[in-house]
Short mmCIF file of C-alpha atoms and ligand atoms in Angstrom, two decimals:
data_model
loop_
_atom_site.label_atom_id
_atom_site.label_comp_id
_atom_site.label_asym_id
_atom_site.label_seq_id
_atom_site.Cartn_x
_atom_site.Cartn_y
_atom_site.Cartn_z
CA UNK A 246 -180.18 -178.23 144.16
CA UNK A 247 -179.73 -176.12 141.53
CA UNK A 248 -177.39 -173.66 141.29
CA UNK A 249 -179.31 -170.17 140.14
CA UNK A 250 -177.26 -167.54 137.88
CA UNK A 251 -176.85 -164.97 140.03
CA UNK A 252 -175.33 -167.84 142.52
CA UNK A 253 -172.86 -169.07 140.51
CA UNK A 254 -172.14 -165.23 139.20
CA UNK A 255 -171.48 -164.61 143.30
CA UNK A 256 -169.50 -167.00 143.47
CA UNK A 257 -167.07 -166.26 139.98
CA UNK A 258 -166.72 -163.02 141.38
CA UNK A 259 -165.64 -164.01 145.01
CA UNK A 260 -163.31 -166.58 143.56
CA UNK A 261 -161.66 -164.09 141.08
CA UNK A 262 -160.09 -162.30 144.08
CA UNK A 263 -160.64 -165.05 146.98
CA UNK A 264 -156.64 -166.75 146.91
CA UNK A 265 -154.90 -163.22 146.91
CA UNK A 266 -157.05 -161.83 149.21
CA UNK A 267 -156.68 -164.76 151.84
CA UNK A 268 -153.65 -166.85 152.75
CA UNK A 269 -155.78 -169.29 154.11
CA UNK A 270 -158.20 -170.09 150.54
CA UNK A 271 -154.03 -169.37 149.20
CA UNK A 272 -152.89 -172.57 150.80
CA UNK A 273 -156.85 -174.47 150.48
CA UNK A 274 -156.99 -174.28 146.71
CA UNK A 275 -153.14 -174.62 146.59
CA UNK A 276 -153.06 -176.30 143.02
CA UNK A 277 -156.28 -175.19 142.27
CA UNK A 278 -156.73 -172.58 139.45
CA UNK A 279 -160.80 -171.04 140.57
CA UNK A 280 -161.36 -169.47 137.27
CA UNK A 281 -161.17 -172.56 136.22
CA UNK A 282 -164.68 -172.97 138.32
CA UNK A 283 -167.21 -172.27 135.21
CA UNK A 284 -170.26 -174.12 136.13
CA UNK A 285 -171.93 -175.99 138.95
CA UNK A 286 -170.31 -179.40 138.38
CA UNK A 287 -166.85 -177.42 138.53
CA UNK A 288 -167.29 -175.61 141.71
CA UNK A 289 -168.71 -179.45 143.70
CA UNK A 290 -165.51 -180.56 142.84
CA UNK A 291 -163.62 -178.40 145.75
CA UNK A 292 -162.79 -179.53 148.66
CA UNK A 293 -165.07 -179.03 151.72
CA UNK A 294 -164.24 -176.18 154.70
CA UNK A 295 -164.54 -178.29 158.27
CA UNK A 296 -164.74 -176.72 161.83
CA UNK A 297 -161.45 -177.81 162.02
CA UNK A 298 -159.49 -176.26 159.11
CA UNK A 299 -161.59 -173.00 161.44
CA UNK A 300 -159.95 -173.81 164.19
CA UNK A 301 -156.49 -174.11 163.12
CA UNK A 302 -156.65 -170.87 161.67
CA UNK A 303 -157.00 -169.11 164.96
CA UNK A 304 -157.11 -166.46 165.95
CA UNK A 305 -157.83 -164.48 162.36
CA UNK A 306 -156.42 -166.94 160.18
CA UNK A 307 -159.81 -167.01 157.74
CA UNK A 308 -159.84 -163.16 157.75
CA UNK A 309 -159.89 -162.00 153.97
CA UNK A 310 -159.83 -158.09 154.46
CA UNK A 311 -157.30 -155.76 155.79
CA UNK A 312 -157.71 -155.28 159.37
CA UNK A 313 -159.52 -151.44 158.71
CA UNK A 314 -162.59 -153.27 157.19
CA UNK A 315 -163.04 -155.55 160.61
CA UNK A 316 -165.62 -154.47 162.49
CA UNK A 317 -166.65 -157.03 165.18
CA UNK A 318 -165.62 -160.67 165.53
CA UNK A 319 -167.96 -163.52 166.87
CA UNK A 320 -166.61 -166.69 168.27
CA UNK A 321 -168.50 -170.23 168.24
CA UNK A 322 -168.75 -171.68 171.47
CA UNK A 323 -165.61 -173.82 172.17
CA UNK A 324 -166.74 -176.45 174.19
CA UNK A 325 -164.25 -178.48 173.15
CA UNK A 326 -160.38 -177.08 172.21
CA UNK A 327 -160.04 -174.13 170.11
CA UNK A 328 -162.69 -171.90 170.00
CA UNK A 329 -163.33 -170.38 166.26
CA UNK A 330 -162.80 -166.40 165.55
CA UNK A 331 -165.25 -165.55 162.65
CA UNK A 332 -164.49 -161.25 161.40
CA UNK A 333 -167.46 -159.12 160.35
CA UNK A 334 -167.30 -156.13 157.61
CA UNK A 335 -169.80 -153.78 158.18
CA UNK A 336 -171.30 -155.01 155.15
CA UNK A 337 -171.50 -158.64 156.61
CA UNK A 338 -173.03 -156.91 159.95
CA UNK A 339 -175.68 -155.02 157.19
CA UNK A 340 -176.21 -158.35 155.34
CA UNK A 341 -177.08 -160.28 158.64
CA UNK A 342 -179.28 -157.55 159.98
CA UNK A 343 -180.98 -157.49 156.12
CA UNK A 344 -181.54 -161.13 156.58
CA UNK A 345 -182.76 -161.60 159.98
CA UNK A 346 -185.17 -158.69 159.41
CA UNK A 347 -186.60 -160.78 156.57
CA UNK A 348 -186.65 -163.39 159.32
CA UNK A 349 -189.17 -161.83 161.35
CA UNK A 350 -191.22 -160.67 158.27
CA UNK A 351 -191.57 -164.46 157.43
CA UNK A 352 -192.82 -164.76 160.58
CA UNK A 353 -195.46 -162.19 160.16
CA UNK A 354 -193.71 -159.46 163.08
CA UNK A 355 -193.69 -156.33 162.42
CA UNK A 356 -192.33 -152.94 163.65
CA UNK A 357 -195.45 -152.87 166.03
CA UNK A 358 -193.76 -156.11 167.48
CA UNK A 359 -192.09 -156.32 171.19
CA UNK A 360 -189.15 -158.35 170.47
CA UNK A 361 -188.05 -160.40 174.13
CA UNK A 362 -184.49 -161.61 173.54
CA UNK A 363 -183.58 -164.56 175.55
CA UNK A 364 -180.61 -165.95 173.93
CA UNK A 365 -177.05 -165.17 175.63
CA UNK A 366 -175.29 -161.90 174.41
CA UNK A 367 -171.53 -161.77 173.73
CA UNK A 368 -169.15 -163.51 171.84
CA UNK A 369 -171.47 -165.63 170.22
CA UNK A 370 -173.87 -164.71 167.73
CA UNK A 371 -177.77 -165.65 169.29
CA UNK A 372 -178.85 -162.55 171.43
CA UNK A 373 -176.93 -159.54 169.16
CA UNK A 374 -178.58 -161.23 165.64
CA UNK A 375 -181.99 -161.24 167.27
CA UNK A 376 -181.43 -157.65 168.27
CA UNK A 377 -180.02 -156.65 164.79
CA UNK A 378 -182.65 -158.10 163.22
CA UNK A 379 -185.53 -156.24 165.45
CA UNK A 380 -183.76 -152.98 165.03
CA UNK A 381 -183.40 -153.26 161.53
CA UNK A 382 -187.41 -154.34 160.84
CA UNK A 383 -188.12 -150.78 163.59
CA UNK A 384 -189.28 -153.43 166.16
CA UNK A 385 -188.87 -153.16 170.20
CA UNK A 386 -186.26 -154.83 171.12
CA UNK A 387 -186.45 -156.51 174.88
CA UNK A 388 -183.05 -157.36 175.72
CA UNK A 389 -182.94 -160.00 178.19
CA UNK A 390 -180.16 -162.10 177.84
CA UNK A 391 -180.70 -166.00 179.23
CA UNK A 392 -181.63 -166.73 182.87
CA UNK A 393 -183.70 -164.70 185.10
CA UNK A 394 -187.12 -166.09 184.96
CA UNK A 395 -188.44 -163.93 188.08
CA UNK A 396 -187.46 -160.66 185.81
CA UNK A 397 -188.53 -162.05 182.07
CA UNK A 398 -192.01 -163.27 183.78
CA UNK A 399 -191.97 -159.36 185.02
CA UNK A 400 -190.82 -157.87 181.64
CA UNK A 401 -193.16 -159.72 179.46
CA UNK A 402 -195.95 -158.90 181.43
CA UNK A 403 -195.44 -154.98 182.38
CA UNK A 404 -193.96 -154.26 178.76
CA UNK A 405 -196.53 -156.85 176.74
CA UNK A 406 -193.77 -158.55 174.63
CA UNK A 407 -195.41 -159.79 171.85
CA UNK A 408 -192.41 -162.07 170.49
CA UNK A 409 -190.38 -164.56 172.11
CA UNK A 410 -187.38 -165.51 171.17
CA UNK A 411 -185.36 -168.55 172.55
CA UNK A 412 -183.39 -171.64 172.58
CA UNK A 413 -186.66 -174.47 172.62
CA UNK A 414 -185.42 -175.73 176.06
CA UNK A 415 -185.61 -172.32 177.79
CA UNK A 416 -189.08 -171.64 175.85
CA UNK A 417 -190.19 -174.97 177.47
CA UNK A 418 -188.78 -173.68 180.77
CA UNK A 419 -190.68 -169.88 180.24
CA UNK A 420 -193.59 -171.96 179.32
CA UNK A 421 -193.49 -174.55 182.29
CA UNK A 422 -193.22 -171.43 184.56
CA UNK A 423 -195.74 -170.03 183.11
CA UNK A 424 -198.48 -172.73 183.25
CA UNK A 425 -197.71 -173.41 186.61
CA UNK A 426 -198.40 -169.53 187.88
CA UNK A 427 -201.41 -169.25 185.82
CA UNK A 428 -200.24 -166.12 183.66
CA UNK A 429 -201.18 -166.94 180.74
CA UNK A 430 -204.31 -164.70 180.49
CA UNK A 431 -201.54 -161.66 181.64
CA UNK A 432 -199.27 -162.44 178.15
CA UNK A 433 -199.52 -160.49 174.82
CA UNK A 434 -197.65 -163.16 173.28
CA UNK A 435 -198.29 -164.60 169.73
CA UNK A 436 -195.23 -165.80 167.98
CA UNK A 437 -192.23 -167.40 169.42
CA UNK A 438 -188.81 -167.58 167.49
CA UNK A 439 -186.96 -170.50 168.36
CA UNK A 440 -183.63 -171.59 167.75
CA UNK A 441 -183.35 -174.85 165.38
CA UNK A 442 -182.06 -177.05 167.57
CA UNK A 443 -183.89 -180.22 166.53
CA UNK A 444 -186.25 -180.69 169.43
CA UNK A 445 -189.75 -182.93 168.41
CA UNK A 446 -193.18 -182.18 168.12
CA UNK A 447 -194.25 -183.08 171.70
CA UNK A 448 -192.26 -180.64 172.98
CA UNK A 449 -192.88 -177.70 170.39
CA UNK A 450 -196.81 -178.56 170.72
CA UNK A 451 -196.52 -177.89 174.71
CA UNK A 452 -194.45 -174.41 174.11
CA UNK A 453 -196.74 -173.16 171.85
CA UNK A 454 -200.18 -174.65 174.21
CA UNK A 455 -198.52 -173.30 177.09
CA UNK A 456 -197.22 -169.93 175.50
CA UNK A 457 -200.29 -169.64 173.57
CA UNK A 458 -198.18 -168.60 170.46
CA UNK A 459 -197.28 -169.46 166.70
CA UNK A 460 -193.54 -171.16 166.66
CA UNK A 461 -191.09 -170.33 164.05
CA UNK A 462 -187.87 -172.55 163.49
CA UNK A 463 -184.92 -169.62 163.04
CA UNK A 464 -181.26 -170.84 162.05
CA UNK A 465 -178.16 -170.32 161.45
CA UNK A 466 -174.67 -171.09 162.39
CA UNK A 467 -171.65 -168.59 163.87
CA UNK A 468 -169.44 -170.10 161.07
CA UNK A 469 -171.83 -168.47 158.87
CA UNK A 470 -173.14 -165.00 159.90
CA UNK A 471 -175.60 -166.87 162.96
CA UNK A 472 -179.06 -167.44 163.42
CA UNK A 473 -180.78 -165.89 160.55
CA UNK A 474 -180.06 -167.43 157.29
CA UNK A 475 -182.97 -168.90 157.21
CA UNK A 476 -186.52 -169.36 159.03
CA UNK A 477 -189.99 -171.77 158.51
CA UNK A 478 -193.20 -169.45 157.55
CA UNK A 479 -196.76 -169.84 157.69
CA UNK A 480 -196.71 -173.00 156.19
CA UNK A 481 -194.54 -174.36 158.91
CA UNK A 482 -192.85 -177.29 156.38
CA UNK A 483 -189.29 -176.64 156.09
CA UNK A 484 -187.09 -173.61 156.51
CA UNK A 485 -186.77 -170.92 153.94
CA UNK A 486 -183.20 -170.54 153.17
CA UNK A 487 -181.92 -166.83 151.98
CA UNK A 488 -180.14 -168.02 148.60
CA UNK A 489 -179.11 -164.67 147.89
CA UNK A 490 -176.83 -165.06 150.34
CA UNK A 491 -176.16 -168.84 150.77
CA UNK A 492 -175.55 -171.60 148.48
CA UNK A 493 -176.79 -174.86 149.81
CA UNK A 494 -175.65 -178.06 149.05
CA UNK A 495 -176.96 -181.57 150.61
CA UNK A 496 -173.84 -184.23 150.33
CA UNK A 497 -173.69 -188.08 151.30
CA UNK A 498 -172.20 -187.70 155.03
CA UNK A 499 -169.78 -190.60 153.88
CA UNK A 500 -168.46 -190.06 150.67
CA UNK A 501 -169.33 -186.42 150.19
CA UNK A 502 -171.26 -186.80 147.10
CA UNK A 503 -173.50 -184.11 145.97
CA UNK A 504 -177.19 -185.88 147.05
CA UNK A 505 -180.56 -184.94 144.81
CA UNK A 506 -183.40 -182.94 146.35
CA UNK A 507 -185.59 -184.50 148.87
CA UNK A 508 -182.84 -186.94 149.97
CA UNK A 509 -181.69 -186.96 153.49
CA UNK A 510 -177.92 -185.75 153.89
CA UNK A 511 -175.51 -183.09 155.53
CA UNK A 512 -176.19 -179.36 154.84
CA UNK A 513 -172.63 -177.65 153.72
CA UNK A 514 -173.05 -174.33 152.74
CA UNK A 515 -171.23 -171.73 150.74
CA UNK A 516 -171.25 -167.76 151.21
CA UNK A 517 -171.87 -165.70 148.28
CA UNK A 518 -171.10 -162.13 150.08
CA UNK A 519 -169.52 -162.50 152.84
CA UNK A 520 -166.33 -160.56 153.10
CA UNK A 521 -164.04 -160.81 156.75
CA UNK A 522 -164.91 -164.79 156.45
CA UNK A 523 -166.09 -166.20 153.08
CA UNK A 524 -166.73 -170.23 153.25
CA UNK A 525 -166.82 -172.22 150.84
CA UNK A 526 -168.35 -175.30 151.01
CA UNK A 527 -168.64 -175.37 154.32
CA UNK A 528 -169.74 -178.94 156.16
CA UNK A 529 -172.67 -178.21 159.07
CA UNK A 530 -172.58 -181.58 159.96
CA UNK A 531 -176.32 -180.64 160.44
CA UNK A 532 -178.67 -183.48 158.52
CA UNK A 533 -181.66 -182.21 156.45
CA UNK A 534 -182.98 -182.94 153.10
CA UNK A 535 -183.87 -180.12 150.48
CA UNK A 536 -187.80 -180.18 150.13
CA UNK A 537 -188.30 -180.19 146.37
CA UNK A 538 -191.30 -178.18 145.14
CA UNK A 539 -192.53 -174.21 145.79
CA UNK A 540 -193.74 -173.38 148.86
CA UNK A 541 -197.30 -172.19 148.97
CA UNK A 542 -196.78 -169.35 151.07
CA UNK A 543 -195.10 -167.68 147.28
CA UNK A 544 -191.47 -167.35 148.53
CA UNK A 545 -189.38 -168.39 146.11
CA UNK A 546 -186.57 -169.46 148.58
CA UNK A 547 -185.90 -172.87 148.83
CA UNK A 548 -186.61 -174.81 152.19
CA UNK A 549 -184.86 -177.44 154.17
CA UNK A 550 -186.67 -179.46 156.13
CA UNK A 551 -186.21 -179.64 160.05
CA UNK A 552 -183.06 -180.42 161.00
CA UNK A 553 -183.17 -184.49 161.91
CA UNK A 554 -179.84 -184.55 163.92
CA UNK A 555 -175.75 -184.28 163.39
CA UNK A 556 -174.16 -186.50 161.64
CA UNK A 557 -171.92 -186.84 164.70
CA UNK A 558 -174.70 -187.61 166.78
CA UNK A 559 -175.27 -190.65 165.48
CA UNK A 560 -174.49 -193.69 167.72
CA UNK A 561 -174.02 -197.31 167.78
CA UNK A 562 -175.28 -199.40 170.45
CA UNK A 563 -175.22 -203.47 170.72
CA UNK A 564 -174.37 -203.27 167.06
CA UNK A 565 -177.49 -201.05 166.10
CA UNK A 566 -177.27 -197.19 164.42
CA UNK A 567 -179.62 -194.49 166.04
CA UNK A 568 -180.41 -190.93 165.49
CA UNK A 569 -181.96 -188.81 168.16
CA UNK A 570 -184.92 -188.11 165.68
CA UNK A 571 -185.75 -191.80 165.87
CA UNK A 572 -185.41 -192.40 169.83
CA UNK A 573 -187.61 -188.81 169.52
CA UNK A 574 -190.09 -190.74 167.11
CA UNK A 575 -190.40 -193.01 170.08
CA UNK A 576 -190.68 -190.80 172.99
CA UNK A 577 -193.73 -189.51 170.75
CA UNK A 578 -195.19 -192.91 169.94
CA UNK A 579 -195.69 -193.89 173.44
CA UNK A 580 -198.53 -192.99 175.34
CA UNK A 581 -198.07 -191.48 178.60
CA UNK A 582 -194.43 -189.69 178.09
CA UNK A 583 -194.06 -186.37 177.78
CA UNK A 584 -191.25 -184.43 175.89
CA UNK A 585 -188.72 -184.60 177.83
CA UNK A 586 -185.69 -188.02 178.11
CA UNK A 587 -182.45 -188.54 178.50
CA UNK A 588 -180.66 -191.88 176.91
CA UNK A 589 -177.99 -192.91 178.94
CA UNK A 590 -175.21 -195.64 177.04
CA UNK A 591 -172.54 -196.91 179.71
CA UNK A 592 -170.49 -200.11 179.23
CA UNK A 593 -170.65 -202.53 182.51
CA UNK A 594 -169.01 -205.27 182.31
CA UNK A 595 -168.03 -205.23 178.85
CA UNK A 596 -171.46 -205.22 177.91
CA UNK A 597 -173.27 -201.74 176.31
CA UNK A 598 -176.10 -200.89 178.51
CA UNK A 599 -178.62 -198.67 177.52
CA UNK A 600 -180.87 -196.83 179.46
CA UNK A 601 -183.90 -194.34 178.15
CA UNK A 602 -185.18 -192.02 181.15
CA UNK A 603 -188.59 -190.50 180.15
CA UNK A 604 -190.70 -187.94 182.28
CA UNK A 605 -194.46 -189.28 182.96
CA UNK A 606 -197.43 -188.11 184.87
CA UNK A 607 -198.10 -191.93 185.19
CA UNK A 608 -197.45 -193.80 188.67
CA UNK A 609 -197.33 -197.84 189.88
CA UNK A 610 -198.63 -200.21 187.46
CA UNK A 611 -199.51 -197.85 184.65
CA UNK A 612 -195.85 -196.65 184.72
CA UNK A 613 -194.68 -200.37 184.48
CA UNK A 614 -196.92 -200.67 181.72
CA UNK A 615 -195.72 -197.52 179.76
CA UNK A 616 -192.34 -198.65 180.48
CA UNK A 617 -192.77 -202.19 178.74
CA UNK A 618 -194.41 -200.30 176.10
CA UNK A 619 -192.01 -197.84 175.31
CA UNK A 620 -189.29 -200.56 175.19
CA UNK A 621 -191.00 -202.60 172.64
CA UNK A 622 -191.09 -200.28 170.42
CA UNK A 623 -187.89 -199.33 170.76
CA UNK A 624 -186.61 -202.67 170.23
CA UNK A 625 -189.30 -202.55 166.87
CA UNK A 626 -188.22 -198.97 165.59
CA UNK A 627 -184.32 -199.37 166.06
CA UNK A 628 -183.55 -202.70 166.42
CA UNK A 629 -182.62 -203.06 170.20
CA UNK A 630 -183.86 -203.15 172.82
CA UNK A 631 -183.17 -200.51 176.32
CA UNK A 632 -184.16 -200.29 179.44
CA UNK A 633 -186.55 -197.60 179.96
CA UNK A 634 -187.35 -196.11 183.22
CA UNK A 635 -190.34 -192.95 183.90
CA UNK A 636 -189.47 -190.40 186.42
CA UNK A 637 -191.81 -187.72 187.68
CA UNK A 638 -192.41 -185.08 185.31
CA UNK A 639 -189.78 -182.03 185.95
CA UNK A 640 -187.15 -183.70 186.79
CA UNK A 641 -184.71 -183.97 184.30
CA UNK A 642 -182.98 -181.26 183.63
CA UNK A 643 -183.47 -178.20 181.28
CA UNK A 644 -180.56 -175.76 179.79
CA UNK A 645 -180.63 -171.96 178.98
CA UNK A 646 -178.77 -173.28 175.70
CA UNK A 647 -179.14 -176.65 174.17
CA UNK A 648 -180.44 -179.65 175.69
CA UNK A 649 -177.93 -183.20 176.04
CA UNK A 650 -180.29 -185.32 175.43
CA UNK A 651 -177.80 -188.97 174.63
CA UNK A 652 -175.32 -189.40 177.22
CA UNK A 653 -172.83 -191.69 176.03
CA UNK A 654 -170.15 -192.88 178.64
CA UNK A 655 -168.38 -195.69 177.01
CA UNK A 656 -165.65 -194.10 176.04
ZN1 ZN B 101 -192.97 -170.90 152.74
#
């Protein structure tokens, strides 16, 4: 990708003041002289920022302002060890809020718009961006919080929310409810927001038959400001990314090398305003690919295309790599499953076993034969071969946040 003027002018001028300003870019670049950093070739020469250089800066570590500019922190959920503290300026707050209203404009909402906010309030960053964002496009903001069906089912009816926006597994969960009481006819609905989790097309085609509304992929990190940074529009190919704000970069996962447009890779990303937390080059571990070319719908942002996993999600089984988008690509190929499996990996015996669990409507023989089915192609997509098992439709489980979907218990 590259690198525009005004970027690389954003990005001088944050780096003139960056080292004094922050003890922990001080100690980063230590040896490092960022004037030095003239053109694009220059600056993807600098290290990378990881989660955990984040996390061994708590608490406030990464701050870069005196502690009168702070307004709010946010904190990435630590499911695992440290959490990660990330400080907000009020102009970072204004900045977010500018984006995500730009969001919802890509997404064809308006202030007329009744904005239903399902994502969790709190320390981390889903519900409050959605609400900044409504507030600062004049739209009603609903909000809801997670959980709760009995009372969203109630508040999207009596109030007519128009927008829904959600992690995909609770939007299938709204939308499952929904289908099953027959209230469709009773909705306002027409767009849904969704988190970019990466979730296939089976399962975004039944939210948006069942919700009766136009899906837009929102995302965004905590790291960097949160959901927000970037959205899909009308054309629905790809996700607009706000490069105003952002610098994104596409690198080889395994040597780090700066990858050309259209090629598969990890997303790191750089912040070109951000004050209380500026990151540079900053590794998602979220796999995409820049889609080369302008988008039809006239925005001159550049897209990346649907997230197709983490580059830690990737695992080996009997000697063979998978993705989830591939076992996904399955799931999809197959007639007779619906969205929803689980892959199980678990190591009897000293032997890797691996399970796929798939919901289907399908009973006695035409179950065995989806089965069979589904494991062939397994075994002709990715190379080995699992055993796969249907279970009644709704009955694996479904999250308020993300869906597990790989369940790996070897080690
Ligand atoms: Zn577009």
């Amino acid at each position: 990708m590259q690198m525009t003027d005004e970027q690389l002018a954003l990005i001088k001028k944050e780096f003139a003041t960056l080292k004094e300003r922050s003890a922990f870019y001080a100690r980063k670049f230590e040896g490092i002289d960022l004037s030095d950093v003239q053109i694009q070739a220059d600056f993807e020469k600098l290290p990378f920022s990881e989660k955990a250089d984040l996390r061994e800066a708590y608490p406030l570590g990464i701050q870069a302002v005196p502690d009168e500019e702070v307004v709010r922190i946010h904190s990435s959920s630590g499911t695992t060890g440290t959490p990660v503290i990330i400080p907000y300026t009020k102009q970072d707050v204004d900045d977010w809020a500018d984006m995500f209203a730009r969001c919802y404009e890509t997404a064809g909402i308006t202030a007329a718009d009744r904005i239903q906010i399902t994502p969790g309030y709190g320390l981390w960053t889903a519900g409050i961006g959605f609400q900044l964002g409504a507030e600062r496009l004049g739209a009603m903001a609903i909000p809801m919080g997670p959980g709760n069906t009995e009372k969203q089912l109630k508040m999207m009816q009596d109030l007519g929310s128009t927008v829904i926006t959600a992690t995909s597994s609770y939007a299938l969960l709204l939308a499952e409810e929904i289908d099953k009481r027959g209230l469709r006819d009773s909705l306002k609905l027409r767009k849904g927001v969704i988190g970019s989790e990466r979730w296939g097309d089976k399962m975004r085609a039944r939210i948006a038959n069942e919700l009766g509304v136009e899906i837009f992929d929102i995302y965004g990190l905590t790291e960097i400001y949160g959901p927000g940074i970037g959205i899909s529009c009308s054309e629905h190919h790809g996700m607009h990314i706000w490069n105003d704000y952002i610098y994104a970069e596409i690198v080889d996962p395994e040597t780090g090398e700066v990858l050309p447009d259209g090629e598969v890779g990890e997303l790191v990303l750089t912040t070109l305003r951000k004050q209380g937390a500026p990151l540079i080059r900053y590794r998602t571990h979220d796999l995409t690919r820049i889609i080369p070319g302008d988008c039809p719908c006239g925005l001159v942002h550049p897209r990346i295309d649907t997230l197709t996993g983490r580059t830690d999600d990737m695992v080996k089984v009997k000697g063979c790599n998978m993705f989830p988008a591939q076992i996904e690509e399955v799931i999809k190929f197959v007639d007779g499953t619906s969205s929803e499996y689980q892959v199980m990996i678990e190591a009897i015996n000293g032997r890797d076993v691996l399970t796929v669990l798939f919901e289907t409507p399908l009973e006695g023989d035409e179950k065995t034969r989806c089965e069979e089915q589904l494991a062939a192609i397994f075994k002709a997509k990715i190379g080995c071969t699992p055993e796969a098992k249907g279970v009644p439709m709704g009955e694996l489980p479904r999250s308020e946040k993300k869906t597990k979907r790989i369940f790996d218990s070897r080690y």
